[in-house]
Coordinates of C-alpha atoms and ligand atoms in Angstrom, one line a residue:
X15 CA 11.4 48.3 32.3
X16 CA 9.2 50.2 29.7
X17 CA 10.3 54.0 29.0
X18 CA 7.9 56.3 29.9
X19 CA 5.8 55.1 32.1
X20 CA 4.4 56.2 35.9
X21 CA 5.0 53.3 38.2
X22 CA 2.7 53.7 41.2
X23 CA 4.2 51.6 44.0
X24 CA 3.0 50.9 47.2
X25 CA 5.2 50.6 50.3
X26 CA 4.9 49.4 53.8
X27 CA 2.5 50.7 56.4
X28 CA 4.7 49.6 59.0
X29 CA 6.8 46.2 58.9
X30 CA 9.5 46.8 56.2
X31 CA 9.5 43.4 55.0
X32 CA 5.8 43.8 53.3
X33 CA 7.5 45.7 50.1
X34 CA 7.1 43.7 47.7
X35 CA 9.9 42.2 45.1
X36 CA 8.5 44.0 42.1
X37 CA 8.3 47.4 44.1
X38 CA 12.5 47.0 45.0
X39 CA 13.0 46.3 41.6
X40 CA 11.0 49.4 40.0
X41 CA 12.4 51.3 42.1
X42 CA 15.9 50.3 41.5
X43 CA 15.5 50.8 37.9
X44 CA 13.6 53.8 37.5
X45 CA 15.2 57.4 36.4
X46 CA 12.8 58.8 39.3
X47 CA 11.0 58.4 42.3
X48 CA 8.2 60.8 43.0
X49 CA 8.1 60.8 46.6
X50 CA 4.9 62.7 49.5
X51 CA 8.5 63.2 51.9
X52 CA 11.4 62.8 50.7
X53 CA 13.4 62.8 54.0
X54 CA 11.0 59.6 55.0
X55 CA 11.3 57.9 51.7
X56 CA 15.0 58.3 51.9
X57 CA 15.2 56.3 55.0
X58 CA 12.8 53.5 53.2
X59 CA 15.1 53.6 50.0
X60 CA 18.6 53.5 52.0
X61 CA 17.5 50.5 54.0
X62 CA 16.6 48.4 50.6
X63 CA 19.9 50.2 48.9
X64 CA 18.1 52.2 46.4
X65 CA 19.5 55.4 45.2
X66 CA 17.6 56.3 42.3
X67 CA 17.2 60.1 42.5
X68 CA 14.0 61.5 44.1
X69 CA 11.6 64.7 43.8
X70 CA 9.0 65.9 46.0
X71 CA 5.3 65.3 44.8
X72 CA 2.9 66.1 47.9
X73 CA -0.6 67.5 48.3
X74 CA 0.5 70.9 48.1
X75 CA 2.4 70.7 44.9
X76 CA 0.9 67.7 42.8
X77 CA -0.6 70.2 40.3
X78 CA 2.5 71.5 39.5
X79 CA 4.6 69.1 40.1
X80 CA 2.3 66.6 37.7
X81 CA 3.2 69.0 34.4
X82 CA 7.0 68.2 35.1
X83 CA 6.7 64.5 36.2
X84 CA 4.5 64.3 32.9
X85 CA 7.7 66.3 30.7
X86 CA 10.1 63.8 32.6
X87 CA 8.6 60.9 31.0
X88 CA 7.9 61.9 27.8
X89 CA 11.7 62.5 26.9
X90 CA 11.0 58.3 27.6
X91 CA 11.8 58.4 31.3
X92 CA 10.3 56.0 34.0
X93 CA 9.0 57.4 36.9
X94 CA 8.1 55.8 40.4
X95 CA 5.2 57.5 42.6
X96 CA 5.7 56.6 46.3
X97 CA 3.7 57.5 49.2
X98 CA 4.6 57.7 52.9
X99 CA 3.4 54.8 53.1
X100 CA 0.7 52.1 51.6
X101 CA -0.9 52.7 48.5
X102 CA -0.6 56.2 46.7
X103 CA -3.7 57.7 45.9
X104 CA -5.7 56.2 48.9
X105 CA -6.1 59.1 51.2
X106 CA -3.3 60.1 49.4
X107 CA -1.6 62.1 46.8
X108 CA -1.4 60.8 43.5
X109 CA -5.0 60.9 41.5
X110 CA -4.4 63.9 39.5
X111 CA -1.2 62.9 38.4
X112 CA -2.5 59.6 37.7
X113 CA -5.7 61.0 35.8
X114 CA -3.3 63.9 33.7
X115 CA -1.4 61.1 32.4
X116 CA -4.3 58.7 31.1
X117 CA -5.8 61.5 29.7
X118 CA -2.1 62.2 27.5
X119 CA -2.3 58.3 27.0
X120 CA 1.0 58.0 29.0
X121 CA 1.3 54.9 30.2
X122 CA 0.3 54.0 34.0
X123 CA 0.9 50.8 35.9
X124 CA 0.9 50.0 39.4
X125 CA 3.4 47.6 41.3
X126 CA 0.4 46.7 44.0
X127 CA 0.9 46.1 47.4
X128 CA 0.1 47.0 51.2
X129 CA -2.7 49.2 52.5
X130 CA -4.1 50.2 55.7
X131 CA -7.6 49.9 54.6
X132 CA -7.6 46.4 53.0
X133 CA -4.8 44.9 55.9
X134 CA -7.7 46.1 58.6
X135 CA -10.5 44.9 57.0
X136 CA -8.5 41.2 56.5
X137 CA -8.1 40.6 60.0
X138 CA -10.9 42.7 62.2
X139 CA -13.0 39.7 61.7
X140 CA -16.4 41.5 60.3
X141 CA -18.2 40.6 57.1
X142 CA -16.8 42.9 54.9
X143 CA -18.7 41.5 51.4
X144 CA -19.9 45.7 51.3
X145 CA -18.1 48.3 52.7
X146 CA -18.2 52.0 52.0
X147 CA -14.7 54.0 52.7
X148 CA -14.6 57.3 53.4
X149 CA -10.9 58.7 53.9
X150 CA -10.3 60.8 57.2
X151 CA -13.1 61.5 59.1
X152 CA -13.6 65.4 59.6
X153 CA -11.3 67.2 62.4
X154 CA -14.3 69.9 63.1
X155 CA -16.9 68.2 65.1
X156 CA -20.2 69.3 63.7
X157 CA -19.0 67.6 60.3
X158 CA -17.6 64.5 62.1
X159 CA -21.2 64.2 63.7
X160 CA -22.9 64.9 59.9
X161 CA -21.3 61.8 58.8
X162 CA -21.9 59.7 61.9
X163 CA -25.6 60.7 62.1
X164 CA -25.1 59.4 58.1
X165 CA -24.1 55.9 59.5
X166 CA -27.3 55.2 61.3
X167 CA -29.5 53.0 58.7
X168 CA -26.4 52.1 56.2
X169 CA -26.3 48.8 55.4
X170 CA -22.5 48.1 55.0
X171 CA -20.0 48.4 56.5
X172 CA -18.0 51.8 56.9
X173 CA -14.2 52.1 57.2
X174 CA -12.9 55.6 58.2
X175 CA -9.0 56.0 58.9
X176 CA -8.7 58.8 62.3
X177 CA -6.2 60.5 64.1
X178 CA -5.3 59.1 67.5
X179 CA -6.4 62.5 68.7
X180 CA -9.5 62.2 67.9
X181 CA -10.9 58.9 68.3
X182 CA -12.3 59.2 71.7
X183 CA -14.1 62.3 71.0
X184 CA -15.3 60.0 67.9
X185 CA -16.4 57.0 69.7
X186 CA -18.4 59.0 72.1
X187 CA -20.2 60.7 68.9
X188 CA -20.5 57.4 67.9
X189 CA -21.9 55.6 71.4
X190 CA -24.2 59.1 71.3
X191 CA -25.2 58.8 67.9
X192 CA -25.7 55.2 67.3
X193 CA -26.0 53.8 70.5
X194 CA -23.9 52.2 73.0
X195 CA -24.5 48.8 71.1
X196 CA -23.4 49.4 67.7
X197 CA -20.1 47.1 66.6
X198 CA -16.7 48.9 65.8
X199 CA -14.0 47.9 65.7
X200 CA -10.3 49.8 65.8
X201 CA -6.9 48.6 64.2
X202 CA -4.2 50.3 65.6
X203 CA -0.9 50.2 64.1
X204 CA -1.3 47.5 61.7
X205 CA 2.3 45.0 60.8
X206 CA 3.8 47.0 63.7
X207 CA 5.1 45.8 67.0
X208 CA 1.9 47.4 69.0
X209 CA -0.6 46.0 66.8
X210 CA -3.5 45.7 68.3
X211 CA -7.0 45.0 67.0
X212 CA -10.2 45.8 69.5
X213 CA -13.9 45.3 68.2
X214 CA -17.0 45.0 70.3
X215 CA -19.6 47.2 71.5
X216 CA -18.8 50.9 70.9
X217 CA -19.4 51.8 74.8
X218 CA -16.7 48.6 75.2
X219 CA -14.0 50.4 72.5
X220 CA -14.8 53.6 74.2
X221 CA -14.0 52.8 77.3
X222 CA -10.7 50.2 76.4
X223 CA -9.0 53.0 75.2
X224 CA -10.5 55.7 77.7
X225 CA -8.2 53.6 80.1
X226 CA -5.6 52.9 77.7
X227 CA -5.0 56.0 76.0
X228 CA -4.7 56.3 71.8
X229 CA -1.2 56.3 70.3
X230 CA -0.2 55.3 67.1
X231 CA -2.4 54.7 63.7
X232 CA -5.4 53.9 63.5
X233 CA -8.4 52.5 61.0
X234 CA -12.0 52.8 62.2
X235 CA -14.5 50.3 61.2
X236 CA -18.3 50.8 62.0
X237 CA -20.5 47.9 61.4
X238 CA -23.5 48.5 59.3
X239 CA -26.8 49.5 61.5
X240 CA -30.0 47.2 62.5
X241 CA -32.4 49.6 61.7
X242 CA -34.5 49.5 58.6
X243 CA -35.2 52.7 57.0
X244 CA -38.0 54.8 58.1
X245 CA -41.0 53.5 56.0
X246 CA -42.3 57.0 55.4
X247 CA -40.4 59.5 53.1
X248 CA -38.7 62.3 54.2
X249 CA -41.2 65.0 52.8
X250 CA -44.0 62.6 55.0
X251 CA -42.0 62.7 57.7
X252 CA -41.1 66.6 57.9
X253 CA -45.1 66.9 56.9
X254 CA -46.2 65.2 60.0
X255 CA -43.9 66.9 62.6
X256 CA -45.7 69.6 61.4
X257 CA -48.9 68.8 61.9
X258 CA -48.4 67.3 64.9
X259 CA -47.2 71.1 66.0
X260 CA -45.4 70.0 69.2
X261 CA -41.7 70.8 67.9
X262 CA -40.0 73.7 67.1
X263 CA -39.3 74.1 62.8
X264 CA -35.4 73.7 64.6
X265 CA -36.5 70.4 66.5
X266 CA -38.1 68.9 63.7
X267 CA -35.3 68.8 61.3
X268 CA -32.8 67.7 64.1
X269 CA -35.3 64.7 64.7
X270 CA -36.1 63.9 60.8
X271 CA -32.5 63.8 60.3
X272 CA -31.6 61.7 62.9
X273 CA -33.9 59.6 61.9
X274 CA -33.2 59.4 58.0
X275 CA -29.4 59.7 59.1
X276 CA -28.9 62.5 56.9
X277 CA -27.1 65.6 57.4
X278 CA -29.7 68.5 58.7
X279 CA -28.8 70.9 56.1
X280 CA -30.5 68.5 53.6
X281 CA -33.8 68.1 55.8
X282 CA -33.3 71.7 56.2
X283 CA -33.4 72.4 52.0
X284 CA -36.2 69.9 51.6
X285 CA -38.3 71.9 54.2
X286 CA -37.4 75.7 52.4
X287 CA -38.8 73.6 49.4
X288 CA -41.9 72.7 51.0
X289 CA -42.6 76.8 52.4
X290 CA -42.4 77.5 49.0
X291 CA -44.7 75.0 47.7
X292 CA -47.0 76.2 50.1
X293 CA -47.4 73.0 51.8
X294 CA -46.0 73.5 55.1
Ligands
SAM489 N1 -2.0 55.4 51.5 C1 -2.2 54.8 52.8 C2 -2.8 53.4 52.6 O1 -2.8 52.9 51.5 O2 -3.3 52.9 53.6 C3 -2.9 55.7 53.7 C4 -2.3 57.0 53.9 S1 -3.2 58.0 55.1 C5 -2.3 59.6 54.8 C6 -2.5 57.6 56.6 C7 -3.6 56.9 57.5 O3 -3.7 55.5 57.2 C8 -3.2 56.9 59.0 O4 -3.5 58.1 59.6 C9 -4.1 55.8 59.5 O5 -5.4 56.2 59.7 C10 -4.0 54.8 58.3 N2 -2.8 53.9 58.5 C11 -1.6 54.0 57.9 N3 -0.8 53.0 58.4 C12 -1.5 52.4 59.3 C13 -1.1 51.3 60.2 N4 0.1 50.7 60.2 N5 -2.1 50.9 61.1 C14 -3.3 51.5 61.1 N6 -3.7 52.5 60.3 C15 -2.7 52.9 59.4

């Protein structure tokens, strides 16, 4: 074990036995383990045996709680970072304690292991070569539809992890947005008893779990769109809704962003700049 150092060390997402033999061990021999919750690690750690002391480092304190983590291993103490579960730092906390320490040039290594993201996209069976993840999707809906309407021409693949709460209002956005044709797929509760993986037509997913209900954990995969980018560009486009003067300014920049899949407030800025130039 090197002194001063920050371990980051994944944990399961689910089935206990995917820790991995280097993980036990840092954790074992560290001074500390910097833990999201500790009350859940605690359960993880008694089950292997562990009882190296542990500290709380969530989203709400990380700022702080970096600067003492960052003191502890200095005096040339080792310190794990654990997350609930999976990999720390995806969709998790851990980057700015991670970043505060390169830029002190304390040392920072990772004992590798599970995560939701790359366990889904393994066994979902889509060509996953590209793929663009995003995190959570929004809770609020008009944002959750801003980065749907975002998915309409892209070209690779797009993994999104969602709440079970909200994926059927997200599948209909998606059947809505994208058609009732476009491929997703959902892995729900991944190296757990219940999981289950369901990919087909979004109207298909929709409707599985519409009789099924949505419980557990789940990563959302949206397979990349048909479509080829409108050949004109977007100033064109906005230009000749215009002239054709049949929509409302309003209607315009709905339809131009549908149809560049681009949020409307940006159709909407590049048409303020337009008035301005004088050219609309
Ligand atoms: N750091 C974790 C990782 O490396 O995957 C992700 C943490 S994020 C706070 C938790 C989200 O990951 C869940 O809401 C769910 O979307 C996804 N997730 C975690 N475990 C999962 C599982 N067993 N099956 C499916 N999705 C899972």
């Amino acid at each position: 074990m090197t002194p001063g150092t920050l371990h980051i060390v994944a944990t399961p997402i689910g089935n206990l036995e995917d820790i991995t033999l280097r993980a036990l061990r840092i954790l074992k021999e560290v001074d500390l383990i910097a833990a999201e919750d500790t009350r859940h690690s605690r359960k993880l750690l008694n089950y292997f045996g562990i009882e190296t002391p542990l500290t709380s480092c969530h989203e709400h304190n990380e700022e702080g709680k970096a600067q003492q983590i960052i003191e502890i291993i200095r005096r040339g103490q080792s310190v794990a970072l654990i997350s609930d579960a999976g990999t720390p730092a995806i969709s998790d906390p851990g980057f700015r304690l991670v970043r505060r320490c390169r830029e002190l040039g304390i040392s920072v290594t990772a004992a590798p292991g599970v995560s939701a993201l790359v366990t889904a996209l393994s066994i979902v069976g889509l060509p996953c070569e590209n793929f663009i993840f995003s995190g959570f999707l929004p809770s609020k809906k008009m944002a959750r539809q801003a980065v749907i309407e975002t998915l309409r021409h892209r070209q690779e693949l797009s993994v999104f992890y969602e709440s079970p709460h909200r994926l059927l209002a997200t599948l209909e956005e998606i059947v809505q947005t994208l058609g009732v044709d476009r491929e997703v797929a959902v892995a729900r509760e991944l190296t757990k008893l219940h999981e289950e993986i369901m990919r087909g037509a979004a109207s298909e997913v929709l409707e599985h779990f519409r009789q099924k209900g949505v419980r557990g954990e789940i990563v959302l995969l949206v397979s990349p769109g048909q479509e080829a980018l409108p050949a004109m560009s977007l100033e064109e486009a906005l230009l000749s809704y215009e002239q054709g003067g049949e929509l409302a300014p309003k209607e315009a920049v709905k339809q131009v962003a549908a149809q560049f899949g681009i949020p409307a407030a940006e159709v909407y800025q590049e048409r303020l700049r337009l008035k301005k130039e004088g050219r609309l």
